[in-house]
Amino acid sequence: MGFLKNLFGFMSKDLAIDLGTANTLVLVKGKGIVINEPSVVAVKVNKSGQEEILAVGQEAKEMIGKTPGTIKAIRPMKDGVIADFNTTEMMIEYFIKKINGGKKLASPRIVICVPYGLTQVERKAVKESALNAGARSVYLIEEPMAAAIGAGLPVREPNGNLVVDIGGGTTEIGVISLGGLVISKSIRVAGDKLDAAIVDYIKKKHNLLIGDRVAENLKIEIGTAIKLDEPLKTVVKGRDQVEGILTSVEITSEDIREAISDPLYQIAEALKSVLEQTPPDLAGDIVENGIVLTGGGALIRGIDKYLSEAVKLAVIPAEEPLLAVAKGTGAALEQIDLLHQTTFED
Ligand code: ADP
Ligand code: MG
């Protein structure tokens, strides 16, 4: 902890942190996004049973599924809850150290965007780890709000806007008007569940065992929410479940569409339930404005069409959806008045 305090003591720039379940982004005021790495920590258990950090971020993500028994790759925020407070803190510390680059800076103000589903205890823990680290003040902003600001929506106007952020661990849906979240919902169905559904499907249909990372790559390479006019194909390697031998199988975009149809349906249902709860005047605005998609899940082929067909409203992916929340958190940092309206102190 003392180390963290010192670290912040050397900084003067205010920071915005998007503490995502899959990716953490850090934006330095006046500089833009300086860190964009997976929220993964690799730890090694030493002989006396203590955990030592081996790697954080991209390097640690590359270790997932490839670690020997003594090494663990941890995603401390995986399901939108803090599974491991210590690791979360170590991860924040690591990313801040990376920015510092040895320069002398004064204690910063920090805005941190957290998944909407975090409990009060978890929010407090995030806040305290930043305060302990020497931040002058810490504001938390909720993900749907940051996503909406980052997507360029006019959140302060008396006009309803609906944003759906599909991340790694959670999908967060929010209706925003007059600078506040009117209705919101967080479900633990997002990119990770799609990956898991692909693993299951390929096991059942092709008797092939693949890992989560391979599944994620399939999702990105050939995944689709809707039928494509020209199906995509790729060859995937894995272990044959029956024979036990290593083999390769051709997988099509139709396979992936079928595989992910159930979790996508759950996302559509959550969106419908938010729309059902939206007061009529705001619902009218949303009919006019359409629905904006952010988060990595906004990049799934045809997800806009898929959701649009499900709710019969226009659905528009944000530009650079993976950066929307970080940009929105950075915008909150720029504008103190907005900050006070959209953040809360526990
Ligand atoms: P979080 O905010 O929870 O950290 P992100 O918004 O960073 O999540 O999104 C991460 C998720 O987006 C991962 O599940 C990742 O697989 C998925 N993703 C990233 N790029 C794509 C893509 N091109 N197509 C489909 N999914 C993607
Ligand atoms: Mg996010």
mmCIF file of C-alpha atoms and ligand atoms in Angstrom:
data_model
loop_
_atom_site.group_PDB
_atom_site.id
_atom_site.type_symbol
_atom_site.label_atom_id
_atom_site.label_comp_id
_atom_site.label_asym_id
_atom_site.label_seq_id
_atom_site.Cartn_x
_atom_site.Cartn_y
_atom_site.Cartn_z
ATOM 1 C CA MET A 1 0.000 0.000 0.000
ATOM 2 C CA GLY A 2 2.802 2.397 0.879
ATOM 3 C CA PHE A 3 4.261 1.705 -2.502
ATOM 4 C CA LEU A 4 0.992 2.636 -4.211
ATOM 5 C CA LYS A 5 0.795 5.874 -2.245
ATOM 6 C CA ASN A 6 4.228 6.832 -3.449
ATOM 7 C CA LEU A 7 3.349 5.931 -6.938
ATOM 8 C CA PHE A 8 0.372 8.301 -7.020
ATOM 9 C CA GLY A 9 2.451 10.914 -5.256
ATOM 10 C CA PHE A 10 4.574 11.163 -8.378
ATOM 11 C CA MET A 11 1.653 11.852 -10.660
ATOM 12 C CA SER A 12 -0.165 15.061 -11.400
ATOM 13 C CA LYS A 13 -2.459 14.110 -14.243
ATOM 14 C CA ASP A 14 -6.044 13.204 -13.532
ATOM 15 C CA LEU A 15 -7.054 9.741 -14.642
ATOM 16 C CA ALA A 16 -10.117 8.004 -15.978
ATOM 17 C CA ILE A 17 -10.194 4.231 -15.585
ATOM 18 C CA ASP A 18 -12.578 1.850 -17.325
ATOM 19 C CA LEU A 19 -12.334 -1.169 -15.056
ATOM 20 C CA GLY A 20 -13.932 -3.668 -17.410
ATOM 21 C CA THR A 21 -14.568 -7.352 -16.883
ATOM 22 C CA ALA A 22 -12.522 -8.153 -19.989
ATOM 23 C CA ASN A 23 -10.404 -5.046 -20.613
ATOM 24 C CA THR A 24 -9.079 -2.193 -18.518
ATOM 25 C CA LEU A 25 -8.453 1.156 -20.177
ATOM 26 C CA VAL A 26 -6.756 4.138 -18.582
ATOM 27 C CA LEU A 27 -7.035 7.631 -19.955
ATOM 28 C CA VAL A 28 -4.797 10.460 -18.826
ATOM 29 C CA LYS A 29 -6.377 13.905 -18.946
ATOM 30 C CA GLY A 30 -4.970 15.817 -21.876
ATOM 31 C CA LYS A 31 -3.310 12.725 -23.335
ATOM 32 C CA GLY A 32 -6.089 10.290 -24.153
ATOM 33 C CA ILE A 33 -6.101 6.518 -23.724
ATOM 34 C CA VAL A 34 -2.676 5.307 -22.639
ATOM 35 C CA ILE A 35 -3.506 1.793 -21.434
ATOM 36 C CA ASN A 36 -5.780 -0.722 -23.117
ATOM 37 C CA GLU A 37 -5.142 -4.227 -21.830
ATOM 38 C CA PRO A 38 -7.029 -7.345 -20.783
ATOM 39 C CA SER A 39 -8.141 -7.376 -17.123
ATOM 40 C CA VAL A 40 -6.044 -10.456 -16.393
ATOM 41 C CA VAL A 41 -3.423 -11.170 -13.768
ATOM 42 C CA ALA A 42 -1.160 -14.216 -13.860
ATOM 43 C CA VAL A 43 0.054 -15.360 -10.467
ATOM 44 C CA LYS A 44 2.423 -18.045 -9.383
ATOM 45 C CA VAL A 45 2.006 -19.922 -6.162
ATOM 46 C CA ASN A 46 5.414 -20.205 -4.535
ATOM 47 C CA LYS A 47 6.635 -23.009 -2.284
ATOM 48 C CA SER A 48 5.255 -21.373 0.861
ATOM 49 C CA GLY A 49 1.829 -21.084 -0.744
ATOM 50 C CA GLN A 50 1.973 -17.333 -1.394
ATOM 51 C CA GLU A 51 0.911 -15.781 -4.655
ATOM 52 C CA GLU A 52 3.363 -13.729 -6.695
ATOM 53 C CA ILE A 53 2.420 -11.688 -9.754
ATOM 54 C CA LEU A 54 3.971 -13.008 -12.941
ATOM 55 C CA ALA A 55 2.270 -10.862 -15.541
ATOM 56 C CA VAL A 56 -0.646 -8.469 -16.010
ATOM 57 C CA GLY A 57 -2.685 -7.538 -19.062
ATOM 58 C CA GLN A 58 -1.973 -8.889 -22.550
ATOM 59 C CA GLU A 59 0.930 -11.028 -21.416
ATOM 60 C CA ALA A 60 -1.222 -12.619 -18.704
ATOM 61 C CA LYS A 61 -4.137 -13.196 -21.091
ATOM 62 C CA GLU A 62 -1.860 -15.150 -23.389
ATOM 63 C CA MET A 63 -1.211 -17.525 -20.484
ATOM 64 C CA ILE A 64 -4.900 -18.433 -20.017
ATOM 65 C CA GLY A 65 -5.411 -22.125 -20.667
ATOM 66 C CA LYS A 66 -1.689 -22.678 -21.082
ATOM 67 C CA THR A 67 -0.502 -22.522 -17.506
ATOM 68 C CA PRO A 68 1.184 -25.327 -15.614
ATOM 69 C CA GLY A 69 -0.275 -26.286 -12.230
ATOM 70 C CA THR A 70 1.675 -23.693 -10.283
ATOM 71 C CA ILE A 71 0.540 -20.706 -12.362
ATOM 72 C CA LYS A 72 -2.961 -19.255 -12.449
ATOM 73 C CA ALA A 73 -4.322 -16.689 -14.889
ATOM 74 C CA ILE A 74 -6.999 -14.768 -12.962
ATOM 75 C CA ARG A 75 -9.658 -12.423 -14.306
ATOM 76 C CA PRO A 76 -10.524 -10.675 -11.056
ATOM 77 C CA MET A 77 -13.643 -8.927 -12.415
ATOM 78 C CA LYS A 78 -14.784 -11.800 -14.610
ATOM 79 C CA ASP A 79 -18.534 -11.917 -13.974
ATOM 80 C CA GLY A 80 -18.990 -8.277 -13.127
ATOM 81 C CA VAL A 81 -18.270 -8.971 -9.491
ATOM 82 C CA ILE A 82 -14.929 -8.645 -7.778
ATOM 83 C CA ALA A 83 -13.911 -12.258 -7.370
ATOM 84 C CA ASP A 84 -10.640 -11.317 -5.794
ATOM 85 C CA PHE A 85 -10.118 -7.933 -4.121
ATOM 86 C CA ASN A 86 -6.389 -8.353 -3.744
ATOM 87 C CA THR A 87 -5.806 -9.167 -7.387
ATOM 88 C CA THR A 88 -8.064 -6.306 -8.505
ATOM 89 C CA GLU A 89 -5.996 -3.913 -6.435
ATOM 90 C CA MET A 90 -2.741 -5.315 -7.765
ATOM 91 C CA MET A 91 -4.031 -4.940 -11.290
ATOM 92 C CA ILE A 92 -4.947 -1.265 -10.803
ATOM 93 C CA GLU A 93 -1.541 -0.691 -9.245
ATOM 94 C CA TYR A 94 0.236 -2.316 -12.153
ATOM 95 C CA PHE A 95 -1.565 -0.282 -14.815
ATOM 96 C CA ILE A 96 -0.921 2.990 -13.014
ATOM 97 C CA LYS A 97 2.729 2.145 -12.601
ATOM 98 C CA LYS A 98 2.913 1.560 -16.312
ATOM 99 C CA ILE A 99 1.659 5.076 -17.112
ATOM 100 C CA ASN A 100 3.884 6.810 -14.632
ATOM 101 C CA GLY A 101 7.084 6.233 -16.586
ATOM 102 C CA GLY A 102 9.080 7.756 -13.746
ATOM 103 C CA LYS A 103 7.643 11.256 -14.100
ATOM 104 C CA LYS A 104 6.851 13.385 -11.084
ATOM 105 C CA LEU A 105 3.148 14.110 -10.826
ATOM 106 C CA ALA A 106 0.870 15.224 -7.982
ATOM 107 C CA SER A 107 -1.956 13.181 -6.482
ATOM 108 C CA PRO A 108 -4.633 12.842 -9.125
ATOM 109 C CA ARG A 109 -8.373 12.904 -9.204
ATOM 110 C CA ILE A 110 -9.632 9.638 -10.591
ATOM 111 C CA VAL A 111 -12.922 8.709 -12.175
ATOM 112 C CA ILE A 112 -13.435 4.956 -12.310
ATOM 113 C CA CYS A 113 -16.135 3.301 -14.345
ATOM 114 C CA VAL A 114 -17.345 0.068 -12.773
ATOM 115 C CA PRO A 115 -19.888 -2.548 -13.886
ATOM 116 C CA TYR A 116 -23.373 -1.511 -12.812
ATOM 117 C CA GLY A 117 -23.900 -4.814 -11.039
ATOM 118 C CA LEU A 118 -21.204 -4.224 -8.391
ATOM 119 C CA THR A 119 -22.473 -4.296 -4.823
ATOM 120 C CA GLN A 120 -21.968 -1.372 -2.433
ATOM 121 C CA VAL A 121 -19.190 -3.316 -0.722
ATOM 122 C CA GLU A 122 -17.403 -3.872 -4.031
ATOM 123 C CA ARG A 123 -17.781 -0.233 -5.086
ATOM 124 C CA LYS A 124 -16.342 0.821 -1.778
ATOM 125 C CA ALA A 125 -13.415 -1.545 -2.238
ATOM 126 C CA VAL A 126 -12.611 -0.140 -5.688
ATOM 127 C CA LYS A 127 -12.841 3.383 -4.381
ATOM 128 C CA GLU A 128 -10.747 2.658 -1.346
ATOM 129 C CA SER A 129 -7.999 0.973 -3.308
ATOM 130 C CA ALA A 130 -7.645 4.137 -5.385
ATOM 131 C CA LEU A 131 -7.809 6.380 -2.297
ATOM 132 C CA ASN A 132 -5.281 4.237 -0.461
ATOM 133 C CA ALA A 133 -3.141 4.581 -3.504
ATOM 134 C CA GLY A 134 -3.011 8.329 -2.949
ATOM 135 C CA ALA A 135 -5.749 9.675 -5.183
ATOM 136 C CA ARG A 136 -6.971 13.088 -4.056
ATOM 137 C CA SER A 137 -10.553 12.198 -4.852
ATOM 138 C CA VAL A 138 -12.237 9.239 -6.478
ATOM 139 C CA TYR A 139 -15.528 9.242 -8.312
ATOM 140 C CA LEU A 140 -17.309 6.163 -9.525
ATOM 141 C CA ILE A 141 -19.373 6.298 -12.668
ATOM 142 C CA GLU A 142 -21.741 3.576 -13.759
ATOM 143 C CA GLU A 143 -21.025 1.782 -16.992
ATOM 144 C CA PRO A 144 -24.259 2.555 -18.896
ATOM 145 C CA MET A 145 -23.775 6.278 -18.182
ATOM 146 C CA ALA A 146 -20.122 6.279 -19.242
ATOM 147 C CA ALA A 147 -21.008 4.256 -22.331
ATOM 148 C CA ALA A 148 -23.728 6.741 -23.289
ATOM 149 C CA ILE A 149 -21.437 9.743 -22.850
ATOM 150 C CA GLY A 150 -18.668 7.979 -24.764
ATOM 151 C CA ALA A 151 -21.046 7.141 -27.598
ATOM 152 C CA GLY A 152 -21.766 10.857 -27.907
ATOM 153 C CA LEU A 153 -25.364 10.758 -26.646
ATOM 154 C CA PRO A 154 -26.797 14.016 -25.258
ATOM 155 C CA VAL A 155 -27.194 12.576 -21.762
ATOM 156 C CA ARG A 156 -28.023 15.846 -20.024
ATOM 157 C CA GLU A 157 -31.027 16.710 -22.120
ATOM 158 C CA PRO A 158 -34.596 15.895 -21.123
ATOM 159 C CA ASN A 159 -34.617 13.258 -23.828
ATOM 160 C CA GLY A 160 -34.543 9.505 -23.299
ATOM 161 C CA ASN A 161 -31.609 7.561 -24.709
ATOM 162 C CA LEU A 162 -31.051 3.845 -24.429
ATOM 163 C CA VAL A 163 -27.609 2.300 -24.452
ATOM 164 C CA VAL A 164 -26.705 -1.391 -24.443
ATOM 165 C CA ASP A 165 -23.100 -2.172 -23.509
ATOM 166 C CA ILE A 166 -22.131 -5.781 -24.252
ATOM 167 C CA GLY A 167 -18.822 -6.424 -22.511
ATOM 168 C CA GLY A 168 -17.011 -9.594 -21.490
ATOM 169 C CA GLY A 169 -18.772 -10.544 -18.258
ATOM 170 C CA THR A 170 -21.846 -8.343 -18.270
ATOM 171 C CA THR A 171 -24.306 -6.679 -20.575
ATOM 172 C CA GLU A 172 -25.430 -3.381 -19.126
ATOM 173 C CA ILE A 173 -28.554 -1.676 -20.354
ATOM 174 C CA GLY A 174 -29.488 1.839 -19.336
ATOM 175 C CA VAL A 175 -32.113 4.438 -20.136
ATOM 176 C CA ILE A 176 -30.664 7.885 -19.554
ATOM 177 C CA SER A 177 -32.329 11.271 -19.327
ATOM 178 C CA LEU A 178 -31.360 14.568 -17.659
ATOM 179 C CA GLY A 179 -27.928 13.287 -16.704
ATOM 180 C CA GLY A 180 -29.227 10.305 -14.743
ATOM 181 C CA LEU A 181 -29.929 6.613 -15.175
ATOM 182 C CA VAL A 182 -33.715 6.245 -15.188
ATOM 183 C CA ILE A 183 -33.762 2.472 -15.617
ATOM 184 C CA SER A 184 -30.906 0.038 -15.824
ATOM 185 C CA LYS A 185 -30.261 -3.637 -15.883
ATOM 186 C CA SER A 186 -27.110 -5.708 -15.734
ATOM 187 C CA ILE A 187 -27.068 -9.350 -16.749
ATOM 188 C CA ARG A 188 -24.149 -11.743 -16.611
ATOM 189 C CA VAL A 189 -24.551 -12.739 -20.221
ATOM 190 C CA ALA A 190 -22.021 -11.178 -22.589
ATOM 191 C CA GLY A 191 -18.874 -12.089 -24.544
ATOM 192 C CA ASP A 192 -17.640 -14.761 -22.122
ATOM 193 C CA LYS A 193 -20.969 -16.617 -22.267
ATOM 194 C CA LEU A 194 -20.793 -16.552 -26.067
ATOM 195 C CA ASP A 195 -17.323 -18.082 -25.898
ATOM 196 C CA ALA A 196 -18.510 -20.789 -23.493
ATOM 197 C CA ALA A 197 -21.509 -21.532 -25.737
ATOM 198 C CA ILE A 198 -19.130 -21.998 -28.683
ATOM 199 C CA VAL A 199 -16.973 -24.431 -26.675
ATOM 200 C CA ASP A 200 -20.105 -26.450 -25.782
ATOM 201 C CA TYR A 201 -21.522 -26.453 -29.272
ATOM 202 C CA ILE A 202 -18.296 -27.599 -30.912
ATOM 203 C CA LYS A 203 -17.957 -30.335 -28.344
ATOM 204 C CA LYS A 204 -21.499 -31.581 -28.985
ATOM 205 C CA LYS A 205 -21.662 -31.181 -32.735
ATOM 206 C CA HIS A 206 -18.088 -31.990 -33.758
ATOM 207 C CA ASN A 207 -16.814 -33.977 -30.752
ATOM 208 C CA LEU A 208 -13.987 -31.470 -30.638
ATOM 209 C CA LEU A 209 -12.542 -30.013 -27.458
ATOM 210 C CA ILE A 210 -11.345 -26.421 -27.766
ATOM 211 C CA GLY A 211 -10.350 -23.804 -25.194
ATOM 212 C CA ASP A 212 -11.976 -20.448 -24.408
ATOM 213 C CA ARG A 213 -9.344 -18.479 -26.285
ATOM 214 C CA VAL A 214 -9.891 -20.489 -29.461
ATOM 215 C CA ALA A 215 -13.645 -20.025 -29.036
ATOM 216 C CA GLU A 216 -13.204 -16.262 -28.648
ATOM 217 C CA ASN A 217 -11.130 -16.152 -31.828
ATOM 218 C CA LEU A 218 -13.821 -18.109 -33.699
ATOM 219 C CA LYS A 219 -16.441 -15.663 -32.453
ATOM 220 C CA ILE A 220 -14.422 -12.690 -33.684
ATOM 221 C CA GLU A 221 -13.302 -14.264 -36.971
ATOM 222 C CA ILE A 222 -16.507 -15.883 -38.214
ATOM 223 C CA GLY A 223 -19.166 -15.297 -35.549
ATOM 224 C CA THR A 224 -22.490 -13.802 -36.547
ATOM 225 C CA ALA A 225 -25.840 -13.054 -34.924
ATOM 226 C CA ILE A 226 -27.764 -13.326 -38.205
ATOM 227 C CA LYS A 227 -27.667 -15.591 -41.264
ATOM 228 C CA LEU A 228 -25.036 -14.347 -43.708
ATOM 229 C CA ASP A 229 -25.588 -14.367 -47.476
ATOM 230 C CA GLU A 230 -22.128 -15.817 -47.868
ATOM 231 C CA PRO A 231 -21.235 -17.996 -44.885
ATOM 232 C CA LEU A 232 -17.703 -17.686 -43.489
ATOM 233 C CA LYS A 233 -15.513 -20.685 -42.794
ATOM 234 C CA THR A 234 -12.382 -21.516 -40.900
ATOM 235 C CA VAL A 235 -10.501 -24.566 -39.726
ATOM 236 C CA VAL A 236 -10.105 -25.125 -36.028
ATOM 237 C CA LYS A 237 -7.763 -27.480 -34.218
ATOM 238 C CA GLY A 238 -8.598 -29.306 -31.039
ATOM 239 C CA ARG A 239 -8.766 -32.705 -29.422
ATOM 240 C CA ASP A 240 -11.231 -35.301 -30.612
ATOM 241 C CA GLN A 241 -13.330 -36.271 -27.628
ATOM 242 C CA VAL A 242 -13.823 -39.857 -28.693
ATOM 243 C CA GLU A 243 -10.478 -40.786 -30.203
ATOM 244 C CA GLY A 244 -8.402 -38.524 -27.965
ATOM 245 C CA ILE A 245 -6.268 -37.477 -30.914
ATOM 246 C CA LEU A 246 -5.498 -33.962 -32.143
ATOM 247 C CA THR A 247 -7.482 -33.133 -35.214
ATOM 248 C CA SER A 248 -8.934 -30.235 -37.160
ATOM 249 C CA VAL A 249 -12.494 -29.511 -38.239
ATOM 250 C CA GLU A 250 -14.046 -26.951 -40.557
ATOM 251 C CA ILE A 251 -16.368 -24.578 -38.715
ATOM 252 C CA THR A 252 -18.772 -22.197 -40.425
ATOM 253 C CA SER A 253 -20.405 -18.955 -39.410
ATOM 254 C CA GLU A 254 -23.688 -20.897 -39.253
ATOM 255 C CA ASP A 255 -22.183 -23.130 -36.554
ATOM 256 C CA ILE A 256 -21.257 -20.065 -34.527
ATOM 257 C CA ARG A 257 -24.650 -18.436 -35.104
ATOM 258 C CA GLU A 258 -26.385 -21.533 -33.768
ATOM 259 C CA ALA A 259 -23.926 -21.831 -30.905
ATOM 260 C CA ILE A 260 -24.461 -18.287 -29.645
ATOM 261 C CA SER A 261 -28.189 -18.045 -30.311
ATOM 262 C CA ASP A 262 -29.221 -18.790 -26.732
ATOM 263 C CA PRO A 263 -27.086 -16.154 -24.958
ATOM 264 C CA LEU A 264 -27.980 -13.619 -27.661
ATOM 265 C CA TYR A 265 -31.653 -14.361 -27.049
ATOM 266 C CA GLN A 266 -31.116 -13.661 -23.349
ATOM 267 C CA ILE A 267 -29.586 -10.279 -24.188
ATOM 268 C CA ALA A 268 -32.554 -9.458 -26.416
ATOM 269 C CA GLU A 269 -34.967 -10.472 -23.635
ATOM 270 C CA ALA A 270 -33.180 -8.231 -21.125
ATOM 271 C CA LEU A 271 -33.453 -5.346 -23.582
ATOM 272 C CA LYS A 272 -37.168 -6.036 -24.023
ATOM 273 C CA SER A 273 -37.727 -6.028 -20.277
ATOM 274 C CA VAL A 274 -36.002 -2.627 -19.946
ATOM 275 C CA LEU A 275 -38.158 -1.240 -22.749
ATOM 276 C CA GLU A 276 -41.262 -2.572 -21.006
ATOM 277 C CA GLN A 277 -40.322 -0.701 -17.846
ATOM 278 C CA THR A 278 -39.515 2.552 -19.619
ATOM 279 C CA PRO A 279 -42.035 5.341 -18.909
ATOM 280 C CA PRO A 280 -44.089 6.223 -22.024
ATOM 281 C CA ASP A 281 -42.564 9.653 -22.704
ATOM 282 C CA LEU A 282 -39.030 8.311 -22.598
ATOM 283 C CA ALA A 283 -40.084 5.299 -24.670
ATOM 284 C CA GLY A 284 -41.295 7.759 -27.289
ATOM 285 C CA ASP A 285 -37.852 9.389 -27.335
ATOM 286 C CA ILE A 286 -36.185 5.996 -27.754
ATOM 287 C CA VAL A 287 -38.432 5.186 -30.701
ATOM 288 C CA GLU A 288 -37.132 8.425 -32.266
ATOM 289 C CA ASN A 289 -33.486 8.108 -31.233
ATOM 290 C CA GLY A 290 -32.966 4.380 -31.564
ATOM 291 C CA ILE A 291 -30.764 2.214 -29.352
ATOM 292 C CA VAL A 292 -26.997 2.628 -29.192
ATOM 293 C CA LEU A 293 -24.652 -0.359 -28.797
ATOM 294 C CA THR A 294 -21.258 -0.164 -27.092
ATOM 295 C CA GLY A 295 -18.701 -2.633 -25.689
ATOM 296 C CA GLY A 296 -16.836 -5.339 -27.573
ATOM 297 C CA GLY A 297 -20.088 -7.223 -28.173
ATOM 298 C CA ALA A 298 -21.253 -4.412 -30.464
ATOM 299 C CA LEU A 299 -18.691 -5.801 -32.936
ATOM 300 C CA ILE A 300 -20.469 -9.150 -33.339
ATOM 301 C CA ARG A 301 -21.536 -9.382 -36.976
ATOM 302 C CA GLY A 302 -25.179 -8.484 -37.419
ATOM 303 C CA ILE A 303 -25.846 -7.844 -33.722
ATOM 304 C CA ASP A 304 -27.481 -4.519 -34.600
ATOM 305 C CA LYS A 305 -29.867 -6.198 -37.051
ATOM 306 C CA TYR A 306 -30.535 -9.047 -34.649
ATOM 307 C CA LEU A 307 -31.517 -6.768 -31.772
ATOM 308 C CA SER A 308 -33.372 -4.438 -34.077
ATOM 309 C CA GLU A 309 -35.562 -7.315 -35.269
ATOM 310 C CA ALA A 310 -36.132 -8.432 -31.683
ATOM 311 C CA VAL A 311 -37.410 -5.074 -30.412
ATOM 312 C CA LYS A 312 -38.564 -3.425 -33.657
ATOM 313 C CA LEU A 313 -36.459 -0.317 -33.081
ATOM 314 C CA ALA A 314 -33.415 1.136 -34.799
ATOM 315 C CA VAL A 315 -30.143 -0.146 -33.275
ATOM 316 C CA ILE A 316 -26.932 1.756 -33.978
ATOM 317 C CA PRO A 317 -23.438 0.529 -33.013
ATOM 318 C CA ALA A 318 -21.244 3.291 -31.558
ATOM 319 C CA GLU A 319 -18.046 4.237 -33.326
ATOM 320 C CA GLU A 320 -15.136 2.388 -31.694
ATOM 321 C CA PRO A 321 -17.421 0.523 -29.277
ATOM 322 C CA LEU A 322 -14.501 -0.945 -27.295
ATOM 323 C CA LEU A 323 -13.378 2.585 -26.395
ATOM 324 C CA ALA A 324 -16.772 4.160 -25.646
ATOM 325 C CA VAL A 325 -16.742 3.630 -21.889
ATOM 326 C CA ALA A 326 -13.170 4.910 -21.503
ATOM 327 C CA LYS A 327 -13.990 7.960 -23.619
ATOM 328 C CA GLY A 328 -17.152 8.602 -21.602
ATOM 329 C CA THR A 329 -15.269 8.241 -18.327
ATOM 330 C CA GLY A 330 -12.647 10.648 -19.693
ATOM 331 C CA ALA A 331 -15.363 13.131 -20.652
ATOM 332 C CA ALA A 332 -16.754 12.940 -17.133
ATOM 333 C CA LEU A 333 -13.279 13.768 -15.863
ATOM 334 C CA GLU A 334 -13.121 16.819 -18.156
ATOM 335 C CA GLN A 335 -16.414 18.249 -16.991
ATOM 336 C CA ILE A 336 -16.773 18.620 -13.281
ATOM 337 C CA ASP A 337 -20.431 19.628 -13.516
ATOM 338 C CA LEU A 338 -21.233 16.530 -15.513
ATOM 339 C CA LEU A 339 -19.146 14.534 -13.096
ATOM 340 C CA HIS A 340 -21.267 15.599 -10.159
ATOM 341 C CA GLN A 341 -24.433 14.735 -11.957
ATOM 342 C CA THR A 342 -23.361 11.325 -13.108
ATOM 343 C CA THR A 343 -21.296 9.972 -10.269
ATOM 344 C CA PHE A 344 -22.086 9.043 -6.754
ATOM 345 C CA GLU A 345 -20.096 8.900 -3.604
ATOM 346 C CA ASP A 346 -20.764 5.921 -1.413
HETATM 347 P P1 ADP B 1 -15.585 -5.188 -20.644
HETATM 348 O O1 ADP B 1 -16.065 -3.768 -20.648
HETATM 349 O O2 ADP B 1 -16.488 -6.101 -19.870
HETATM 350 O O3 ADP B 1 -14.158 -5.283 -20.217
HETATM 351 P P2 ADP B 1 -15.298 -5.025 -23.520
HETATM 352 O O4 ADP B 1 -16.259 -3.965 -23.877
HETATM 353 O O5 ADP B 1 -13.865 -4.678 -23.511
HETATM 354 O O6 ADP B 1 -15.689 -5.731 -22.139
HETATM 355 O O7 ADP B 1 -15.577 -6.241 -24.545
HETATM 356 C C1 ADP B 1 -14.903 -7.453 -24.419
HETATM 357 C C2 ADP B 1 -15.691 -8.533 -25.129
HETATM 358 O O8 ADP B 1 -15.881 -8.157 -26.498
HETATM 359 C C3 ADP B 1 -14.970 -9.871 -25.144
HETATM 360 O O9 ADP B 1 -15.892 -10.899 -24.829
HETATM 361 C C4 ADP B 1 -14.489 -9.986 -26.575
HETATM 362 O O10 ADP B 1 -14.406 -11.341 -27.004
HETATM 363 C C5 ADP B 1 -15.565 -9.250 -27.325
HETATM 364 N N1 ADP B 1 -15.129 -8.765 -28.640
HETATM 365 C C6 ADP B 1 -14.076 -7.967 -28.941
HETATM 366 N N2 ADP B 1 -13.960 -7.771 -30.266
HETATM 367 C C7 ADP B 1 -14.979 -8.476 -30.838
HETATM 368 C C8 ADP B 1 -15.405 -8.701 -32.200
HETATM 369 N N3 ADP B 1 -14.775 -8.147 -33.220
HETATM 370 N N4 ADP B 1 -16.489 -9.486 -32.398
HETATM 371 C C9 ADP B 1 -17.142 -10.047 -31.355
HETATM 372 N N5 ADP B 1 -16.796 -9.876 -30.068
HETATM 373 C C10 ADP B 1 -15.727 -9.108 -29.800
HETATM 374 MG MG MG B 2 -16.961 -2.227 -20.459
#
